[in-house]
Coordinates of C-alpha atoms in Angstrom, one line a residue:
M1 CA 67.7 15.3 55.8
V2 CA 65.2 17.1 53.5
L3 CA 63.5 14.8 50.9
T4 CA 64.2 16.3 47.4
K5 CA 62.6 15.0 44.2
E6 CA 62.6 16.3 40.7
Y7 CA 59.4 15.6 38.8
R8 CA 59.4 15.8 35.0
I9 CA 55.9 15.9 33.4
C10 CA 55.5 16.0 29.6
M11 CA 52.5 17.5 27.8
P12 CA 51.5 17.2 24.2
M13 CA 51.6 21.0 23.6
T14 CA 54.1 23.9 23.5
V15 CA 55.3 25.9 26.4
D16 CA 53.3 28.9 25.2
E17 CA 50.1 26.9 25.0
Y18 CA 50.8 25.4 28.4
Q19 CA 50.8 28.8 30.0
I20 CA 47.2 29.3 29.0
G21 CA 46.2 25.7 29.9
Q22 CA 47.9 25.9 33.2
L23 CA 46.0 29.0 34.3
Y24 CA 42.7 27.6 33.1
M25 CA 43.3 24.3 34.8
I26 CA 44.3 25.7 38.2
A27 CA 41.3 28.1 38.3
R28 CA 38.8 25.4 37.3
H29 CA 40.4 22.7 39.4
S30 CA 40.4 24.9 42.5
L31 CA 36.7 25.6 42.0
E32 CA 35.9 21.9 41.5
Q33 CA 37.8 21.0 44.7
S34 CA 36.2 23.7 46.9
G35 CA 33.0 23.4 49.0
N36 CA 31.7 22.9 52.5
G37 CA 34.3 25.3 53.8
E38 CA 37.3 23.5 52.3
G39 CA 39.3 24.2 49.2
V40 CA 41.3 27.1 48.0
E41 CA 40.8 30.8 49.0
V42 CA 42.7 33.4 47.0
V43 CA 44.1 36.1 49.3
E44 CA 46.2 38.0 46.8
N45 CA 46.8 38.0 43.1
K46 CA 48.8 40.8 41.7
E47 CA 51.8 41.8 39.5
C48 CA 55.3 41.7 41.0
V49 CA 58.9 42.4 39.8
D50 CA 62.1 40.4 40.4
P51 CA 65.6 41.8 39.6
K52 CA 66.5 38.5 37.8
Y53 CA 63.3 37.4 36.2
G54 CA 61.6 40.7 35.5
K55 CA 57.8 41.2 35.7
G56 CA 55.6 38.4 37.0
R57 CA 52.6 37.6 39.2
F58 CA 52.4 36.9 42.9
T59 CA 49.6 34.9 44.4
E60 CA 48.9 34.0 48.0
K61 CA 46.3 31.3 48.8
R62 CA 44.9 29.5 51.8
V63 CA 44.3 25.8 51.2
Y64 CA 41.8 24.4 53.6
L65 CA 42.0 20.6 53.6
S66 CA 41.6 19.2 57.1
S67 CA 39.1 16.4 56.3
R68 CA 41.2 15.2 53.4
L69 CA 44.2 14.3 55.5
P70 CA 44.8 10.9 57.0
Y71 CA 43.3 10.3 60.5
W72 CA 46.8 10.2 62.1
I73 CA 47.5 13.7 60.9
Q74 CA 44.0 15.0 61.7
A75 CA 44.5 13.9 65.3
M76 CA 47.4 16.4 65.6
I77 CA 45.8 19.5 64.1
P78 CA 42.9 21.8 65.0
R79 CA 39.6 21.6 63.1
I80 CA 40.3 24.9 61.4
F81 CA 43.4 24.2 59.5
Y82 CA 45.0 25.6 56.3
V83 CA 48.2 25.7 54.4
T84 CA 49.5 29.0 53.1
E85 CA 50.7 28.9 49.5
K86 CA 52.8 31.7 48.0
A87 CA 53.7 31.6 44.4
W88 CA 55.9 33.8 42.2
N89 CA 55.2 33.2 38.5
Y90 CA 57.9 34.6 36.1
Y91 CA 56.9 32.3 33.3
P92 CA 58.5 30.0 32.1
H93 CA 60.1 29.9 35.6
T94 CA 58.0 29.7 38.8
M95 CA 58.7 29.5 42.6
T96 CA 56.1 28.2 45.1
E97 CA 56.3 27.7 48.8
Y98 CA 54.0 26.2 51.4
T99 CA 54.0 26.8 55.1
C100 CA 51.6 26.2 58.0
S101 CA 51.4 28.5 61.1
F102 CA 50.3 25.5 63.3
L103 CA 53.3 23.4 62.2
P104 CA 56.3 25.8 62.0
R105 CA 58.7 23.0 60.9
F106 CA 56.5 22.2 57.9
Y107 CA 57.8 23.5 54.6
I108 CA 57.5 22.7 50.9
S109 CA 59.4 24.6 48.2
I110 CA 58.9 24.0 44.4
Q111 CA 61.1 25.4 41.7
T112 CA 59.8 25.0 38.2
S113 CA 61.0 25.6 34.6
Y114 CA 59.3 24.7 31.4
E115 CA 61.0 23.7 28.1
N116 CA 59.9 22.5 24.7
N117 CA 61.4 18.9 24.9
N118 CA 60.4 15.5 26.3
G119 CA 62.2 15.8 29.7
C120 CA 65.7 15.2 28.4
T121 CA 67.4 18.2 30.0
E122 CA 69.5 16.8 32.9
N123 CA 69.9 20.0 34.9
C124 CA 67.1 22.3 33.8
L125 CA 67.0 24.2 37.1
N126 CA 70.8 24.7 37.4
L127 CA 71.2 22.7 40.6
T128 CA 74.6 22.6 42.4
P129 CA 76.6 19.4 42.4
E130 CA 75.5 19.0 46.1
Q131 CA 71.8 19.3 45.1
L132 CA 72.2 17.0 42.2
A133 CA 73.7 14.4 44.4
E134 CA 70.7 14.4 46.8
R135 CA 67.8 14.7 44.3
V136 CA 65.7 11.8 43.0
V137 CA 64.4 12.2 39.4
E138 CA 60.9 10.8 38.7
H139 CA 59.2 10.9 35.3
L140 CA 55.4 11.2 35.4
D141 CA 53.3 9.9 32.6
I142 CA 50.0 11.7 32.5
A143 CA 48.4 8.9 30.4
Y144 CA 49.7 5.7 32.0
D145 CA 50.7 6.4 35.6
E146 CA 48.2 5.2 38.1
L147 CA 45.8 7.7 39.5
S148 CA 43.6 7.3 42.6
P149 CA 40.2 5.7 41.6
K150 CA 38.3 8.6 43.2
H151 CA 39.8 11.0 40.7
Y152 CA 39.3 8.8 37.6
K153 CA 36.9 10.1 34.9
E154 CA 36.4 8.2 31.7
E155 CA 36.3 11.5 29.6
E156 CA 39.7 12.4 31.1
D157 CA 41.4 9.1 30.3
L158 CA 44.2 10.3 28.0
R159 CA 44.7 6.8 26.6
F160 CA 41.4 7.3 24.7
F161 CA 40.9 11.0 24.6
Q162 CA 41.2 13.0 21.4
S163 CA 40.9 16.8 21.1
K164 CA 38.3 17.8 18.6
K165 CA 40.0 21.2 17.9
T166 CA 43.6 20.1 17.7
L167 CA 43.2 16.4 16.9
R168 CA 45.9 15.6 19.5
G169 CA 45.5 12.3 21.3
P170 CA 44.9 9.6 22.2
L171 CA 48.2 9.1 23.9
V172 CA 49.5 5.7 23.0
E173 CA 52.3 4.0 24.9
G174 CA 55.7 5.6 24.2
W175 CA 54.0 8.9 23.2
R176 CA 56.7 11.0 24.9
N177 CA 59.3 9.7 22.4
N178 CA 57.4 10.6 19.2
C179 CA 54.8 13.3 20.1
N180 CA 54.9 16.7 18.4
P181 CA 54.5 19.2 19.9
I182 CA 55.8 18.3 23.3
M183 CA 56.9 20.2 26.3
C184 CA 58.1 19.3 29.8
S185 CA 57.5 20.8 33.2
Y186 CA 60.6 20.3 35.4
K187 CA 59.9 20.6 39.1
V188 CA 62.4 20.3 42.0
V189 CA 60.3 19.7 45.1
K190 CA 61.8 19.9 48.6
S191 CA 59.6 18.8 51.5
S192 CA 60.6 19.2 55.2
F193 CA 58.8 18.3 58.4
E194 CA 61.5 18.3 61.1
V195 CA 59.6 16.5 63.9
W196 CA 61.4 13.6 65.5
G197 CA 59.6 10.3 64.9
L198 CA 57.3 11.7 62.2
Q199 CA 59.7 13.3 59.7
T200 CA 60.1 10.4 57.3
R201 CA 56.5 9.4 57.4
V202 CA 55.1 12.9 56.8
E203 CA 57.7 13.8 54.1
E204 CA 56.9 10.6 52.1
F205 CA 53.1 11.4 52.5
L206 CA 53.7 14.9 51.2
H207 CA 55.4 13.6 48.1
S208 CA 52.6 11.1 47.5
C209 CA 50.1 14.0 47.6
I210 CA 52.3 16.1 45.3
K211 CA 52.6 13.3 42.8
E212 CA 48.8 12.8 42.8
V213 CA 48.0 16.5 42.3
L214 CA 50.6 16.8 39.5
L215 CA 49.2 13.8 37.7
L216 CA 45.6 14.9 38.1
G217 CA 46.2 18.6 37.2
H218 CA 48.2 17.8 34.1
R219 CA 45.8 15.2 32.9
Q220 CA 42.9 17.7 33.2
A221 CA 44.9 20.5 31.5
F222 CA 45.1 18.3 28.3
A223 CA 41.6 16.8 28.7
W224 CA 40.2 20.3 28.8
I225 CA 42.3 21.6 25.9
D226 CA 39.2 22.3 23.7
E227 CA 37.9 24.6 26.4
W228 CA 41.0 26.9 26.5
I229 CA 43.0 26.4 23.3
N230 CA 41.4 29.5 21.6
M231 CA 41.8 31.7 24.7
T232 CA 44.2 34.6 24.8
Y233 CA 46.3 35.4 27.9
E234 CA 43.8 38.2 28.7
D235 CA 40.9 35.8 28.3
V236 CA 42.3 33.3 30.7
R237 CA 43.1 36.0 33.3
Q238 CA 39.5 37.2 33.2
Y239 CA 38.3 33.6 33.5
E240 CA 40.7 33.1 36.5
E241 CA 39.4 36.2 38.2
N242 CA 35.8 35.2 37.7
L243 CA 36.4 31.7 39.1
Q244 CA 38.5 32.9 42.0
S245 CA 35.5 35.0 43.3
Q246 CA 33.3 31.9 43.1
T247 CA 35.9 29.7 44.8
N248 CA 36.3 32.2 47.7
N249 CA 32.6 32.3 48.2
L250 CA 32.5 28.5 48.7
V251 CA 35.3 28.6 51.3
K252 CA 34.8 31.8 53.2
P253 CA 31.4 31.6 54.8
I254 CA 32.0 28.4 56.8
Q255 CA 35.5 29.3 57.7
N256 CA 34.3 32.7 59.0
D257 CA 31.6 31.0 61.1
E258 CA 34.2 28.6 62.6
D259 CA 36.7 31.4 63.3
S260 CA 34.2 33.0 65.7
S261 CA 33.4 29.8 67.6
D262 CA 36.7 27.8 67.5
S263 CA 39.4 30.4 68.3
P264 CA 42.1 29.0 70.5
V265 CA 42.4 30.1 74.1
G266 CA 44.6 33.2 74.3
T267 CA 44.3 36.9 74.6
G268 CA 41.3 36.9 72.3
G269 CA 42.9 39.6 70.2
E270 CA 43.0 39.9 66.5
G271 CA 45.2 37.2 64.9
D272 CA 44.9 34.6 67.7
S273 CA 42.8 32.2 65.5
I274 CA 44.8 30.0 63.2
S275 CA 42.4 30.9 60.4
D276 CA 42.8 34.6 60.9
I277 CA 46.5 35.2 60.0
S278 CA 47.0 38.6 58.4
V279 CA 49.0 39.0 55.2
S280 CA 52.6 39.6 55.9
S281 CA 54.0 43.1 55.4
Q282 CA 56.1 41.7 52.6
S283 CA 53.0 41.0 50.6
Q284 CA 51.6 44.5 51.0
S285 CA 53.8 46.0 48.3
S286 CA 55.8 44.1 45.8
P287 CA 56.4 40.6 47.2
K288 CA 60.0 39.4 47.2
S289 CA 60.8 36.2 45.6
P290 CA 62.0 33.4 47.9
T291 CA 65.6 32.4 48.1
A292 CA 66.2 28.8 47.5
K293 CA 66.9 27.0 50.8
K294 CA 69.8 24.6 50.7
G295 CA 68.9 21.1 51.8
G296 CA 66.0 22.5 51.8
Y297 CA 49.1 21.8 48.0
F298 CA 47.4 24.1 44.3
S299 CA 49.7 26.0 42.2
W300 CA 52.2 23.1 42.0
F301 CA 51.7 23.1 38.3

């Protein structure tokens, strides 16, 4: 059975403001988390069109994270390891999926919608009765939920932070009930790792990672509000483009060196290495949005 959770994350801003803050935060966070051959490499970032949602943006990324995994997972994977992320952004609705060529039964899908409320919509993503019966709803508090000590920064502690430009914050207990403005990110996350003996353990680990990334990213988006609040959409896209080239430069050189020395035994032809997977033909033109899978790390924001 696929583990399905719906995360609801409130932010002290509007949905329109969040669109800018989200793009700024993902670009900056990806750069900060990249180095020594690990981190996020952007493979594609372009416009796309969907019959239902209209114009949007498709991105494909490779997330290199071998050394950040628990030892019991590292023992099962090659030294060159990455997860492929494909995201379709038709704001205020987004779809993201994660796969791994080395682990064909590994899959994460995330459906997201954003609304100007405090997380009170009971079926924001129009789930079926069957999907509603299997989901678990979890409200995340960006100010008071516990974050890993390695990610804690005093200047990003939202219990004490106040924006100089907007005067929002600090976030006192109960802030989600009386904050104005406020918006909520509704995320239905399905994780699947269909390997006997490991499924439950890995799926629970995946959700613990997702929760940590969501908390960290959303905390930073608000803590950095004075950096992006005056940006236009065009400004933040230019910022994103500049940082993506820096991020790729931090990841590519070491990965390319390892590709040439650590390719798996095989024909030796192009594409044999796990870190040399070509972009699918689907991504060459206008990428098609994924269909939601029944029962069925980071642009999770």
